[in-house]
Amino acid sequence: MKPINVGLLGIGTVGGGTFTVLKRNEEEITRRAGRPIRITTVADKNLELARKVAGEGVRLTDDAFSVVTDPEIDIVVELIGGYGVARELVLKAIENGKHVVTANKALLAVHGNEIFSAAQKKGVMVAFEAAVAGGIPIIKALREGLTANRIQWLAGIINGTTNFILSEMRDKGLPFADVLKEAQALGYAEADPTFDIEGVDAAHKATIMSAIAFGIPMQFDKAYVEGITKLESADIEYAEQLGYRIKLLGIARKREAGVELRVHPTLIPTKRLIANVEGAMNAVLVQADAVGATLYYGKGAGAEPTASAVIADLVDITRLHTADPEHRVPHLAFQPDQVQDIAVLPIDEVETSYYLRMRVEDKPGVLADITRILADSEISIDAMIQKEPAEGEAQTDIIMLTHLTVERNANAAIARIESLPVVQGKVKRIRLENL
Ligand code: HSE
């Protein structure tokens, strides 16, 4: 059988993994795909590295545009990353009738609507399993496996770097800055880890999942994004004492009024399976009306796990590229004319529970003042701890967990608590989800 020809743009870690796995499992993959999958061309700035990884018999070029316009190429795999040249190359590939496989979550979260619309018009596939949670087939699950369901919400640990940092902070009681340095030394965190630790990477992935879960456009610009840089070890410790673990979650929830799309540190009950996802591992919990809760767990990054997702997309395209475009699985799971423009709710309108830590003077009436404010705001307290003041100190910490309330309401109550003369400084607030 005539092989399907693939052009690879960018031969870093994932590109290398894709070569290795395609070669090692060539026979099995061909049996599944129905014909051989061959990477015939690689574009990379570093031709020496490209030759080392790709071996002989593969055409190398430092001109990626020559690959996306090459009539011999059937599928373009984009592993360059970023929003700039990657966007131009993907659009050019589509214009030239190529199918595209990409691991680029930033590109899809920000320019996905434009890219899918172009692909739709041209009748080509854009596959992106590797863009979310690396090797976990979560895109396949949301788009195909759960297709009978109304998906109600999903919550994911979708950034391995931050999950590693949070696990280390908890295990070793170390501050964020120290663990970040350790993560960089071990190669988990990038030299510039901003996208990971500020929650941007997780928000890209949550945006993509929200689109295919609910049949809505990509709305990354509306996502609420809060990272882990301000998290203190004391809060991780208090959360543990209350039976909770703090994770950076990407959450998408469909509500009557719109969609919640948010990334932030979140307390979750330690007894939940997802709370026990440690180190650099990823997991996504999906709640849907027919099946109930399903949990997807695995490696969210790395050469071979991500290559596993890239190759799964290559096999899908190989099987389907001769099919009538209307008979293929739609890019965003729903038929293109059925994608609904449902608004992402502002963070003020999000409904969640809270962990509140306040530093207060240890004297009569303080707790009563605080609980009065919460009662006035109709915020119900779920649990509470008050520490004995340390020897010689007149102040102590009060930690409260609340039931569900709307964020605007919680903010107003927090502002009133902060204005009490017996409360020192700001109230530390972390959102809580029972999942
Ligand atoms: N930087 C990501 C992470 C992996 O730490 O999970 C690639 O998406």
Short mmCIF file of C-alpha atoms and ligand atoms in Angstrom, two decimals, residues 103 105 130-131 133-134 158-162 188 190 196 201 205 280 282 300-302, ligand 1:
data_model
loop_
_atom_site.label_atom_id
_atom_site.label_comp_id
_atom_site.label_asym_id
_atom_site.label_seq_id
_atom_site.Cartn_x
_atom_site.Cartn_y
_atom_site.Cartn_z
CA ALA A 103 0.34 19.84 19.68
CA LYS A 105 -2.53 24.49 22.61
CA ALA A 130 -1.44 16.17 21.78
CA ALA A 131 -2.47 19.74 22.64
CA ALA A 133 -2.82 16.58 28.60
CA GLY A 134 -0.09 15.01 26.42
CA ILE A 158 -3.55 19.80 33.09
CA ASN A 159 -0.17 21.30 33.87
CA GLY A 160 2.48 18.90 35.09
CA THR A 161 4.97 21.57 36.13
CA THR A 162 2.62 23.18 38.63
CA TYR A 188 10.40 19.91 34.80
CA GLU A 190 11.17 25.77 31.64
CA ASP A 196 3.06 27.24 33.50
CA ASP A 201 -0.81 26.90 29.79
CA LYS A 205 -5.98 23.55 27.53
CA ALA A 280 4.08 15.82 36.99
CA ASN A 282 -2.12 14.96 34.62
CA GLY A 300 0.74 15.13 30.27
CA ALA A 301 4.10 15.78 28.65
CA GLY A 302 7.30 14.09 27.48
N1 HSE B 1 4.36 22.67 30.16
C1 HSE B 1 3.33 21.68 30.21
C2 HSE B 1 3.24 21.09 31.60
C3 HSE B 1 3.54 20.53 29.28
O1 HSE B 1 4.01 21.45 32.51
O2 HSE B 1 2.36 20.28 31.80
C4 HSE B 1 3.18 20.83 27.87
O3 HSE B 1 1.83 21.15 27.73
#
